[in-house]
Amino acid sequence: MPLLEVKNLTVEFQTASGPFRAVDGVSLKVDEGEVLAIVGESGSGKSVSMLAAMGLLPWTAKVTADVLTFNGRDMQAMSDSDRRKIIGKDIAMIFQEPIASLNPCFTVGFQIEEVLRVHTDLGRKARRDRAIELFQSVGIPTPEERLGHFPHQMSGGQCQRVMIATALACNPKLLIADEPTTALDVTIQKQILDLLMKLQAEYGMGLIIITHDMGVVAETADRVIVQYKGRQIESADVLSLFENPKSVYTKALLSALPENAVGGRLPTITEKLTDAEIFAGALR
Amino acid sequence: MFRFIFGRLAVLIPTFLGVSLIAFSFIRLLPGDPVMLMSGERVMSPERHTELMHQLGLDRPMYIQYFDYLGGLLTGDFGSSIVTKRPVLDDFVNLFPATLELSLCAIIVAIALGIPAGVLAAVKRGTWLDQSLMGVALVGYSMPIFWWGLLLIIFFSGYLGWTPVSGRISLMYFFPQVTGFMLIDSLISGQAGAFKSALSYLILPTVVLATIPLAVIARQTRSAMLEVLGEDYVRTARAKGLSPFRVIGVHALRNAMIPVITTIGLQVGVLLAGAILTETIFSWPGIGKWMVDSVFKRDYAVVQGGLMLIAAVIMIVNLVVDLLYGWVNPRIRH
């Protein structure tokens, strides 16, 4: 049984000019201990599909799916309060902008202990001990002192470590990392990515990494899903995707990597392909 | 923190000087003088007028009068009423509790209803609930206080006979002033029915005075909440599996409170200005009514002193708001 299974997920937003389909028929499976990467350009519906799976989209979004299960439980049939018992505990999520993702009005200690208060029976002292332990495991120095700090007193990389610690607080089965390194500078990107992979192996959890960085995909993923304009273009294990991409879009995406640039100009995708050509090879 | 408070206090000095100059000069711009108005219908000989003006020191050059007044202020002497001869500060201390009681009740009502209304409107954005709440707020904001007060009196006091028209408590009750707050004093007195009577007298003025701040706070809370609800940390709070009540009431509201607290602080000035009208309509024996009466009598000392004291209250409230601001928003504190 897969940890997360999604079949034919569609998300529509009501806009002034009629409904807009942000995700169109996305299907995916993630097993325990597996790392799945979802890649695509901005606006390809990567984040929206994951937010939809977690039930975090605003009410203006209309979400439908043939199957949407977590650990065998139907997330669509579940009441909101039942879903909240899973979210933050068994499925955790970290986001692109670590500083903006932490509440500026509360200490990071409060924010990490809050998850423990909601999802566990731990007392005040035990929650604090667990928070210190989590901070240590994500490599935050002097955790006792850091717990009393506000997000604006920490760097972006440290905030992302706090986010990761918060996500891991209840030993989740699945972690969704939505562009976890995009807002960080390159040296910190590497550190955070290494940390994520180390913790993924340590906790044995499923990990979905949403990214537009093929380098991140190559370094981390077991399997890859390529999305374009809300539709899935290709799904493959990481080796075959890099060695033998099936879709013209994936080929173009790989050739658009800066290291593949020929001459002084970076290749782009849209100047080579039309939507019709891209969707011709789509999975649905 | 001390540096912050000290900095704020230092700004108060020029503000205080400015207010004293305005208070001093504006009342003198009005035609007529206190001596002329004291004589009333009777005709006063020019000699007698000059003599009385001299007695009151009003014949001296303007700048001497001003520095004399300023010197008094520095020693805590706000002067004495030209009409009643009582020290301005004594009258203020006697009357201010009535205004404070009314203003406090009004701001409590405004906050207690305005913030939830604003939050509800923001959460239910674009629905009929949002539109009706904001529609009512707009009407409340646009309503002239005196007209609204009269409407309420006509309906609740005149037509339904539910509430009394004017005053602070029924004449049946008498008890010594302890706190100056009628609600508290009536409770302390232990007289049956006194508290209920005080409350019934307080309701309409409170509603009238609370209307504009309520509308402003509701609208400000709504817009602040709308901004905050779209923030990443609200999404994080939801991704933690927190209840909607906690996401909105703790994570979003705490951030939205930052501009709302500023608004509440600014409303204190509006409230005291509104108190002048409200107290006049309901014959509420507070500083508002006292000030209006003094303007009519050209009681320079009372108008000047009263304005200074009101300004002092507003400045203190603003200082408290600034401190609160630092408490709510840690980015200012650190």
Coordinates of C-alpha atoms in Angstrom, one line a residue:
Chain A
M1 CA 0.0 0.0 0.0
P2 CA 1.5 3.4 -1.0
L3 CA 1.8 6.0 1.7
L4 CA 0.2 8.7 -0.5
E5 CA -1.8 7.9 -3.5
V6 CA -3.4 10.4 -5.8
K7 CA -5.3 9.6 -9.0
N8 CA -6.6 12.2 -11.5
L9 CA -6.3 15.2 -9.2
T10 CA -7.8 18.4 -10.6
V11 CA -7.8 21.8 -9.0
E12 CA -9.8 24.7 -10.3
F13 CA -9.8 28.3 -9.1
Q14 CA -12.8 30.6 -9.6
T15 CA -11.6 33.8 -11.2
A16 CA -13.3 36.8 -12.6
S17 CA -12.8 35.5 -16.1
G18 CA -14.2 32.1 -15.3
P19 CA -12.7 28.9 -13.8
F20 CA -9.0 28.4 -14.1
R21 CA -7.6 24.9 -14.0
A22 CA -4.3 24.9 -12.2
V23 CA -3.9 21.2 -11.9
D24 CA -5.3 18.8 -14.5
G25 CA -5.4 15.1 -13.9
V26 CA -2.3 14.6 -11.8
S27 CA -1.6 11.1 -10.4
L28 CA 1.2 10.0 -8.1
K29 CA 2.2 7.4 -5.5
V30 CA 4.8 7.7 -2.8
D31 CA 6.0 4.8 -0.7
E32 CA 7.6 4.9 2.7
G33 CA 11.2 5.8 2.5
E34 CA 10.9 6.9 -1.1
V35 CA 12.0 10.2 -2.5
L36 CA 9.8 11.7 -5.2
A37 CA 10.7 14.9 -7.0
I38 CA 8.1 16.9 -8.8
V39 CA 9.7 19.3 -11.3
G40 CA 8.4 21.9 -13.6
E41 CA 8.4 25.6 -14.3
S42 CA 6.7 28.3 -12.2
G43 CA 2.9 27.9 -12.7
S44 CA 3.1 24.2 -13.5
G45 CA 0.9 23.3 -10.5
K46 CA 3.6 21.6 -8.5
S47 CA 2.8 23.3 -5.2
V48 CA -0.9 23.6 -5.8
S49 CA -1.3 19.8 -6.3
M50 CA 0.5 19.1 -3.0
L51 CA -1.4 21.9 -1.1
A52 CA -4.6 20.3 -2.5
A53 CA -3.6 16.9 -1.3
M54 CA -3.1 18.3 2.2
G55 CA -6.4 20.3 2.0
L56 CA -4.6 23.6 2.5
L57 CA -6.0 25.5 -0.5
P58 CA -8.4 28.4 0.1
W59 CA -12.1 27.8 -0.3
T60 CA -12.1 29.4 -3.7
A61 CA -10.3 26.3 -5.1
K62 CA -12.3 23.3 -6.3
V63 CA -10.4 20.1 -5.7
T64 CA -11.5 16.7 -7.2
A65 CA -9.7 13.4 -7.4
D66 CA -10.6 9.8 -8.2
V67 CA -8.4 8.6 -5.4
L68 CA -6.8 10.6 -2.7
T69 CA -5.6 8.4 0.1
F70 CA -2.9 8.6 2.8
N71 CA -1.8 5.4 4.4
G72 CA -5.0 3.8 3.0
R73 CA -7.3 6.4 4.4
D74 CA -9.5 8.4 2.1
M75 CA -8.6 12.0 2.6
Q76 CA -11.6 13.3 0.7
A77 CA -14.2 11.4 2.8
M78 CA -12.5 12.6 6.0
S79 CA -13.9 15.4 8.1
D80 CA -11.8 18.5 8.5
S81 CA -11.0 17.8 12.1
D82 CA -9.9 14.2 11.2
R83 CA -7.7 15.6 8.5
R84 CA -6.1 18.0 10.9
K85 CA -5.1 15.1 13.1
I86 CA -3.0 13.8 10.2
I87 CA -1.7 17.1 8.9
G88 CA 1.3 18.4 10.8
K89 CA 1.7 14.9 12.5
D90 CA 1.8 12.2 9.8
I91 CA 2.2 14.5 6.8
A92 CA 4.3 17.6 7.3
M93 CA 5.2 20.3 4.9
I94 CA 8.0 22.9 4.6
F95 CA 7.9 25.9 2.3
Q96 CA 10.0 28.0 0.0
E97 CA 10.4 31.2 2.1
P98 CA 11.6 30.1 5.5
I99 CA 11.5 33.5 7.1
A100 CA 8.0 34.4 5.9
S101 CA 6.8 30.9 6.8
L102 CA 7.5 31.5 10.5
N103 CA 5.2 33.7 12.5
P104 CA 7.1 37.0 13.3
C105 CA 5.1 37.5 16.5
F106 CA 6.1 34.3 18.3
T107 CA 9.4 32.8 19.3
V108 CA 10.6 29.8 17.3
G109 CA 10.4 27.8 20.5
F110 CA 6.6 28.5 20.8
Q111 CA 6.1 27.6 17.2
I112 CA 7.8 24.2 17.4
E113 CA 6.3 23.4 20.8
E114 CA 2.8 24.3 19.4
V115 CA 2.9 21.3 17.1
L116 CA 3.8 19.0 19.9
R117 CA 1.0 20.5 22.1
V118 CA -1.6 19.9 19.4
H119 CA -0.6 16.4 18.3
T120 CA 1.0 14.8 21.4
D121 CA 0.3 14.3 25.1
L122 CA 3.7 15.6 26.1
G123 CA 3.8 18.0 29.1
R124 CA 5.5 21.4 29.1
K125 CA 8.9 20.1 30.1
A126 CA 8.8 17.2 27.8
R127 CA 7.8 19.4 24.9
R128 CA 10.8 21.7 25.6
D129 CA 13.2 18.8 25.8
R130 CA 11.9 17.4 22.5
A131 CA 12.2 20.9 20.9
I132 CA 15.8 21.1 22.1
E133 CA 16.5 17.6 20.7
L134 CA 14.9 18.5 17.4
F135 CA 17.0 21.7 17.1
Q136 CA 20.1 19.7 17.8
S137 CA 19.2 17.2 15.1
V138 CA 18.8 19.9 12.5
G139 CA 22.1 21.5 13.5
I140 CA 21.0 24.6 15.3
P141 CA 23.7 25.6 17.8
T142 CA 22.8 26.5 21.4
P143 CA 19.2 25.2 21.1
E144 CA 18.2 26.2 24.6
E145 CA 19.0 29.8 23.8
R146 CA 17.7 29.7 20.3
L147 CA 14.2 28.6 21.4
G148 CA 13.6 32.0 22.8
H149 CA 14.5 33.8 19.6
F150 CA 12.1 35.4 17.1
P151 CA 12.4 34.5 13.4
H152 CA 13.7 37.9 12.5
Q153 CA 16.7 37.3 14.8
M154 CA 17.7 34.2 12.7
S155 CA 19.1 33.8 9.2
G156 CA 17.2 32.3 6.3
G157 CA 19.1 29.0 6.6
Q158 CA 18.5 28.8 10.3
C159 CA 14.8 29.5 9.8
Q160 CA 14.6 26.7 7.3
R161 CA 16.2 24.4 9.9
V162 CA 13.5 25.5 12.4
M163 CA 10.9 24.7 9.8
I164 CA 12.4 21.3 9.2
A165 CA 12.6 20.7 13.0
T166 CA 8.9 21.7 13.3
A167 CA 7.9 19.4 10.5
L168 CA 9.8 16.5 12.0
A169 CA 8.4 17.1 15.5
C170 CA 5.9 14.3 15.4
N171 CA 7.9 11.8 13.4
P172 CA 5.9 12.3 10.2
K173 CA 5.5 9.4 7.7
L174 CA 5.6 11.8 4.8
L175 CA 7.4 15.1 4.4
I176 CA 6.5 17.5 1.5
A177 CA 9.3 20.0 0.8
D178 CA 8.0 22.8 -1.4
E179 CA 11.1 24.3 -3.0
P180 CA 13.0 24.1 0.3
T181 CA 16.2 25.6 -1.0
T182 CA 15.0 28.2 -3.6
A183 CA 15.2 31.2 -1.3
L184 CA 18.6 30.3 0.2
D185 CA 22.0 31.1 -1.1
V186 CA 24.0 28.3 -2.7
T187 CA 26.2 27.1 0.1
I188 CA 23.2 27.0 2.5
Q189 CA 21.1 25.2 -0.2
K190 CA 23.6 22.3 -0.2
Q191 CA 23.6 22.2 3.6
I192 CA 19.8 22.1 3.8
L193 CA 19.5 19.5 1.1
D194 CA 22.1 17.3 2.8
L195 CA 20.2 17.7 6.1
L196 CA 16.9 16.8 4.5
M197 CA 18.4 13.6 2.9
K198 CA 20.1 12.6 6.1
L199 CA 16.9 13.0 8.1
Q200 CA 14.8 11.3 5.5
A201 CA 17.1 8.2 5.8
E202 CA 17.1 8.5 9.6
Y203 CA 13.4 8.8 10.0
G204 CA 12.6 6.4 7.0
M205 CA 9.9 8.8 5.8
G206 CA 8.5 9.4 2.4
L207 CA 9.8 12.6 0.9
I208 CA 8.3 14.7 -1.9
I209 CA 10.5 17.4 -3.1
I210 CA 9.0 20.1 -5.2
T211 CA 11.6 21.9 -7.3
H212 CA 12.5 23.4 -10.6
D213 CA 16.2 22.6 -10.0
M214 CA 17.2 19.5 -12.0
G215 CA 20.4 19.5 -10.0
V216 CA 18.4 18.9 -6.8
V217 CA 16.4 16.2 -8.5
A218 CA 19.6 14.3 -9.6
E219 CA 21.0 14.6 -6.2
T220 CA 18.0 13.5 -4.1
A221 CA 15.2 11.7 -6.0
D222 CA 14.4 8.1 -6.6
R223 CA 11.6 8.9 -8.9
V224 CA 10.6 12.1 -10.8
I225 CA 7.4 13.6 -12.1
V226 CA 7.6 16.3 -14.7
Q227 CA 4.7 18.8 -14.8
Y228 CA 3.8 21.5 -17.3
K229 CA 0.9 23.9 -17.0
G230 CA -0.9 21.7 -14.5
R231 CA -0.5 18.4 -16.4
Q232 CA 1.9 15.5 -15.9
I233 CA 4.3 15.2 -18.8
E234 CA 6.5 12.4 -17.7
S235 CA 7.0 10.1 -14.7
A236 CA 10.1 8.0 -14.4
D237 CA 12.8 6.8 -12.1
V238 CA 15.6 9.3 -11.9
L239 CA 18.2 7.4 -13.8
S240 CA 16.1 6.7 -16.8
L241 CA 14.8 10.3 -16.8
F242 CA 18.2 11.8 -17.1
E243 CA 19.6 9.1 -19.4
N244 CA 16.6 8.6 -21.7
P245 CA 13.9 11.2 -21.3
K246 CA 10.8 10.2 -23.2
S247 CA 9.0 13.5 -23.5
V248 CA 10.2 16.3 -25.8
Y249 CA 9.5 18.7 -22.9
T250 CA 11.7 16.8 -20.5
K251 CA 14.5 16.7 -23.1
A252 CA 14.1 20.4 -23.6
L253 CA 14.1 20.9 -19.8
L254 CA 17.3 19.0 -19.5
S255 CA 19.0 20.8 -22.4
A256 CA 18.0 24.1 -20.7
L257 CA 20.3 23.4 -17.8
P258 CA 22.9 26.1 -17.6
E259 CA 25.7 23.5 -17.8
N260 CA 24.4 22.3 -21.2
A261 CA 24.4 25.8 -22.6
V262 CA 26.2 26.2 -25.9
G263 CA 27.8 29.5 -26.7
G264 CA 27.0 32.6 -24.7
R265 CA 23.2 32.1 -24.6
L266 CA 21.1 29.9 -22.2
P267 CA 18.6 27.8 -24.1
T268 CA 14.9 28.3 -23.2
I269 CA 12.1 25.8 -23.7
T270 CA 9.3 27.9 -25.1
E271 CA 11.2 29.1 -28.1
K272 CA 11.6 25.6 -29.2
L273 CA 8.3 23.9 -28.4
T274 CA 4.6 24.7 -28.6
D275 CA 2.1 23.6 -26.0
A276 CA 0.6 21.1 -28.5
E277 CA 3.9 19.5 -29.0
I278 CA 4.5 19.3 -25.2
F279 CA 1.1 17.9 -24.4
A280 CA 1.2 15.4 -27.3
G281 CA 3.4 13.2 -25.1
A282 CA 1.6 14.0 -21.8
L283 CA 0.6 11.1 -19.5
R284 CA -3.1 11.9 -19.8
Chain B
M1 CA 13.4 49.9 26.5
F2 CA 14.2 52.8 28.8
R3 CA 15.8 54.5 25.9
F4 CA 12.6 54.0 23.9
I5 CA 10.4 55.4 26.6
F6 CA 12.8 58.3 27.2
G7 CA 12.8 59.1 23.5
R8 CA 9.0 59.1 23.4
L9 CA 8.8 61.3 26.5
A10 CA 11.3 63.8 24.9
V11 CA 8.9 64.2 21.9
L12 CA 6.1 65.2 24.4
I13 CA 7.8 68.4 25.3
P14 CA 7.5 70.3 22.0
T15 CA 4.0 68.7 21.5
F16 CA 3.0 70.1 24.9
L17 CA 4.3 73.5 24.0
G18 CA 2.4 73.5 20.7
V19 CA -0.8 72.5 22.4
S20 CA -0.4 75.2 25.0
L21 CA 0.0 77.8 22.3
I22 CA -3.0 76.6 20.3
A23 CA -5.2 76.3 23.5
F24 CA -4.1 79.8 24.5
S25 CA -4.6 81.6 21.3
F26 CA -7.7 79.9 19.8
I27 CA -10.1 80.7 22.6
R28 CA -8.9 84.4 22.4
L29 CA -9.8 84.4 18.7
L30 CA -13.4 84.1 19.6
P31 CA -15.3 87.4 19.7
G32 CA -16.2 88.7 23.1
D33 CA -14.4 88.4 26.4
P34 CA -15.3 86.8 29.8
V35 CA -16.1 90.1 31.5
M36 CA -18.6 91.1 28.8
L37 CA -20.3 87.8 29.1
M38 CA -20.3 87.9 32.9
S39 CA -22.3 91.1 32.8
G40 CA -25.0 89.3 30.7
E41 CA -27.9 91.4 29.7
R42 CA -26.9 94.3 31.9
V43 CA -25.0 97.1 30.4
M44 CA -21.5 97.6 31.8
S45 CA -19.7 100.9 31.8
P46 CA -16.5 100.9 29.8
E47 CA -14.6 102.0 33.0
R48 CA -16.0 99.0 35.0
H49 CA -15.1 96.7 32.0
T50 CA -11.5 98.0 32.0
E51 CA -11.3 97.6 35.7
L52 CA -12.4 94.0 35.7
M53 CA -10.2 93.1 32.8
H54 CA -7.3 94.6 34.7
Q55 CA -8.3 92.6 37.8
L56 CA -8.2 89.4 35.8
G57 CA -4.9 90.4 34.2
L58 CA -6.5 90.2 30.7
D59 CA -5.4 93.7 29.8
R60 CA -1.7 92.8 29.7
P61 CA 0.1 92.1 26.4
M62 CA -0.8 88.7 24.9
Y63 CA 2.8 87.3 25.2
I64 CA 3.0 88.2 28.9
Q65 CA -0.3 86.5 29.5
Y66 CA 1.0 83.4 27.6
F67 CA 4.3 83.2 29.5
D68 CA 2.5 83.8 32.8
Y69 CA 0.2 80.9 31.9
L70 CA 3.1 78.7 30.8
G71 CA 5.0 79.5 34.0
G72 CA 1.9 78.3 35.9
L73 CA 1.8 75.1 33.9
L74 CA 5.4 74.3 34.8
T75 CA 4.5 74.5 38.5
G76 CA 1.4 72.4 38.0
D77 CA -0.9 75.4 38.2
F78 CA -3.6 75.3 35.6
G79 CA -5.2 78.5 36.8
S80 CA -8.7 79.1 38.2
S81 CA -12.0 79.5 36.5
I82 CA -12.9 83.1 35.8
V83 CA -16.5 82.2 36.4
T84 CA -16.5 79.8 39.4
K85 CA -13.1 80.8 40.8
R86 CA -12.4 77.2 41.5
P87 CA -9.0 75.8 40.4
V88 CA -9.2 74.2 36.9
L89 CA -7.3 71.1 38.1
D90 CA -9.8 70.4 40.9
D91 CA -12.8 70.7 38.5
F92 CA -11.0 68.4 36.0
V93 CA -10.2 65.8 38.7
N94 CA -13.9 65.9 39.8
L95 CA -15.4 65.6 36.4
F96 CA -12.9 63.5 34.5
P97 CA -14.0 60.2 36.1
A98 CA -17.4 60.6 34.5
T99 CA -15.9 61.1 31.0
L100 CA -13.4 58.3 31.7
E101 CA -16.1 55.9 32.7
L102 CA -18.1 56.8 29.5
S103 CA -15.1 56.6 27.2
L104 CA -13.8 53.4 28.7
C105 CA -17.2 51.7 28.3
A106 CA -17.4 53.0 24.8
I107 CA -13.9 51.8 23.8
I108 CA -14.5 48.4 25.4
V109 CA -17.7 48.1 23.4
A110 CA -16.0 49.2 20.3
I111 CA -13.1 46.8 20.7
A112 CA -15.3 43.9 21.9
L113 CA -17.6 44.2 18.9
G114 CA -15.3 45.8 16.3
I115 CA -12.5 43.2 16.3
P116 CA -14.7 40.1 16.1
A117 CA -16.8 41.8 13.4
G118 CA -13.7 42.7 11.4
V119 CA -12.2 39.2 11.7
L120 CA -15.5 37.6 10.7
A121 CA -15.8 39.9 7.7
A122 CA -12.3 39.1 6.6
V123 CA -12.7 35.3 7.1
K124 CA -16.0 35.4 5.2
R125 CA -14.7 37.8 2.6
G126 CA -17.0 38.6 -0.3
T127 CA -20.0 36.9 1.3
W128 CA -23.3 38.6 2.3
L129 CA -22.0 38.6 5.9
D130 CA -18.9 40.6 5.0
Q131 CA -20.9 43.0 2.9
S132 CA -23.6 43.5 5.6
L133 CA -21.1 44.0 8.4
M134 CA -19.0 46.5 6.4
G135 CA -22.2 48.2 5.2
V136 CA -23.3 48.7 8.8
A137 CA -19.8 49.9 9.7
L138 CA -19.9 52.4 6.9
V139 CA -23.3 53.7 8.1
G140 CA -22.0 53.9 11.6
Y141 CA -18.9 55.7 10.6
S142 CA -20.8 58.3 8.5
M143 CA -23.5 59.0 11.1
P144 CA -23.3 62.4 12.8
I145 CA -23.0 61.7 16.5
F146 CA -25.6 64.3 17.7
W147 CA -28.2 63.0 15.2
W148 CA -27.6 59.4 16.1
G149 CA -27.9 60.3 19.8
L150 CA -31.1 62.1 19.3
L151 CA -32.5 59.2 17.2
L152 CA -31.7 56.7 20.0
I153 CA -33.2 59.0 22.7
I154 CA -36.4 59.4 20.7
F155 CA -36.7 55.6 20.1
F156 CA -35.4 54.0 23.3
S157 CA -36.2 56.7 25.9
G158 CA -39.2 58.5 24.3
Y159 CA -41.0 55.7 22.4
L160 CA -40.1 52.6 24.3
G161 CA -39.3 54.2 27.6
W162 CA -36.5 51.7 28.3
T163 CA -33.7 54.1 29.2
P164 CA -33.5 57.5 30.9
V165 CA -32.7 60.5 28.8
S166 CA -30.0 62.3 30.7
G167 CA -27.8 62.3 33.8
R168 CA -25.6 59.6 35.3
I169 CA -27.9 57.9 37.9
S170 CA -31.5 58.2 39.2
L171 CA -31.9 61.0 41.9
M172 CA -33.2 58.3 44.2
Y173 CA -29.7 57.1 44.9
F174 CA -27.0 58.9 46.8
F175 CA -23.7 57.6 47.9
P176 CA -20.2 59.1 48.4
Q177 CA -17.8 59.3 45.5
V178 CA -15.1 56.7 45.9
T179 CA -13.6 56.0 42.5
G180 CA -15.7 58.5 40.6
F181 CA -16.9 55.6 38.4
M182 CA -20.7 55.4 38.9
L183 CA -20.9 51.7 38.1
I184 CA -18.2 50.8 40.7
D185 CA -19.4 53.3 43.3
S186 CA -22.9 52.1 43.0
L187 CA -21.8 48.6 43.7
I188 CA -19.6 49.6 46.6
S189 CA -22.6 51.5 48.1
G190 CA -24.5 48.2 48.3
Q191 CA -27.8 50.0 47.6
A192 CA -30.3 47.8 45.8
G193 CA -31.0 48.9 42.3
A194 CA -28.2 51.5 42.2
F195 CA -26.0 49.6 39.8
K196 CA -28.9 48.8 37.5
S197 CA -29.8 52.5 37.5
A198 CA -26.3 53.6 36.8
L199 CA -26.1 51.1 34.0
S200 CA -29.3 52.1 32.4
Y201 CA -28.1 55.7 32.3
L202 CA -24.8 54.7 30.8
I203 CA -26.1 52.5 27.9
L204 CA -27.3 55.1 25.4
P205 CA -24.3 57.4 25.7
T206 CA -22.0 54.5 25.4
V207 CA -23.7 53.2 22.3
V208 CA -23.5 56.7 20.7
L209 CA -19.9 57.3 21.7
A210 CA -18.8 53.8 20.6
T211 CA -20.4 53.9 17.2
I212 CA -17.6 55.6 15.2
P213 CA -14.6 53.9 16.9
L214 CA -16.5 50.6 16.5
A215 CA -16.9 51.1 12.8
V216 CA -13.3 52.3 12.3
I217 CA -11.9 49.3 14.3
A218 CA -14.1 46.8 12.4
R219 CA -12.9 48.1 9.1
Q220 CA -9.3 48.3 10.1
T221 CA -9.4 44.8 11.6
R222 CA -10.9 43.5 8.4
S223 CA -8.3 45.0 6.1
A224 CA -5.4 44.0 8.4
M225 CA -6.8 40.4 8.7
L226 CA -7.2 40.1 4.9
E227 CA -3.6 41.1 4.5
V228 CA -2.4 38.7 7.2
L229 CA -4.5 35.7 6.1
G230 CA -2.6 35.6 2.8
E231 CA 0.8 35.4 4.6
D232 CA 3.0 32.3 4.5
Y233 CA 3.0 31.8 8.2
V234 CA -0.8 31.4 8.2
R235 CA -0.4 28.6 5.7
T236 CA 2.3 27.1 7.9
A237 CA -0.1 27.3 10.9
R238 CA -2.7 25.4 8.9
A239 CA -0.1 22.9 7.7
K240 CA 0.6 22.2 11.4
G241 CA -3.0 20.9 11.7
L242 CA -4.1 23.7 14.0
S243 CA -7.8 24.4 14.4
P244 CA -9.2 27.3 12.3
F245 CA -9.9 29.0 15.6
R246 CA -6.3 28.9 16.6
V247 CA -5.0 29.7 13.1
I248 CA -7.2 32.8 12.9
G249 CA -7.4 33.8 16.6
V250 CA -3.8 33.3 17.5
H251 CA -1.5 33.3 14.4
A252 CA -3.4 35.7 12.2
L253 CA -5.0 38.0 14.8
R254 CA -1.8 38.7 16.7
N255 CA -0.2 40.0 13.5
A256 CA -3.3 41.9 12.4
M257 CA -3.4 43.6 15.8
I258 CA -0.3 45.7 15.0
P259 CA -2.2 48.3 12.8
V260 CA -5.4 47.8 14.8
I261 CA -3.7 48.9 18.1
T262 CA -2.5 52.1 16.3
T263 CA -6.1 52.7 15.2
I264 CA -7.4 52.1 18.7
G265 CA -4.9 54.6 20.1
L266 CA -5.9 57.2 17.5
Q267 CA -9.6 56.6 18.4
V268 CA -9.0 57.8 21.9
G269 CA -8.7 61.4 20.5
V270 CA -11.8 60.8 18.5
L271 CA -13.5 59.4 21.6
L272 CA -12.7 62.5 23.7
A273 CA -13.9 64.8 20.9
G274 CA -17.0 62.6 20.6
A275 CA -17.5 62.8 24.4
I276 CA -18.0 66.5 24.2
L277 CA -21.0 66.1 21.8
T278 CA -22.3 63.0 23.6
E279 CA -22.1 64.6 27.0
T280 CA -23.9 67.6 25.7
I281 CA -26.7 65.5 24.3
F282 CA -27.1 63.3 27.4
S283 CA -26.3 66.0 29.9
W284 CA -23.5 63.8 31.1
P285 CA -21.6 65.7 33.8
G286 CA -18.1 65.1 32.4
I287 CA -15.3 67.3 31.0
G288 CA -16.9 67.5 27.6
K289 CA -19.9 69.4 28.9
W290 CA -17.7 71.4 31.2
M291 CA -15.5 72.5 28.3
V292 CA -18.5 73.4 26.1
D293 CA -20.0 75.5 28.9
S294 CA -16.6 77.2 29.4
V295 CA -16.3 78.1 25.7
F296 CA -19.7 79.8 25.9
K297 CA -18.7 81.8 28.9
R298 CA -15.3 82.6 27.5
D299 CA -13.8 81.1 30.6
Y300 CA -10.2 81.2 29.2
A301 CA -8.5 79.5 32.1
V302 CA -10.9 76.5 32.0
V303 CA -10.7 76.1 28.2
Q304 CA -6.9 76.4 28.2
G305 CA -6.4 74.2 31.2
G306 CA -9.0 71.6 30.1
L307 CA -7.5 71.4 26.6
M308 CA -4.0 70.9 28.1
L309 CA -5.2 68.2 30.4
I310 CA -7.1 66.4 27.6
A311 CA -4.0 66.7 25.4
A312 CA -2.0 65.2 28.3
V313 CA -4.4 62.3 28.5
I314 CA -4.2 61.7 24.8
M315 CA -0.4 61.9 24.8
I316 CA -0.2 59.4 27.7
V317 CA -2.6 57.0 25.8
N318 CA -0.4 57.3 22.7
L319 CA 2.6 56.5 24.8
V320 CA 0.9 53.4 26.2
V321 CA -0.1 52.5 22.6
D322 CA 3.5 52.8 21.5
L323 CA 4.6 50.5 24.3
L324 CA 1.9 48.0 23.5
Y325 CA 3.0 48.1 19.9
G326 CA 6.4 47.0 21.0
W327 CA 4.9 44.2 23.0
V328 CA 2.7 42.9 20.2
N329 CA 5.4 43.3 17.5
P330 CA 8.7 41.8 18.7
R331 CA 10.5 43.3 15.6
I332 CA 10.1 46.7 17.3
R333 CA 11.3 45.5 20.7
H334 CA 14.5 43.9 19.5

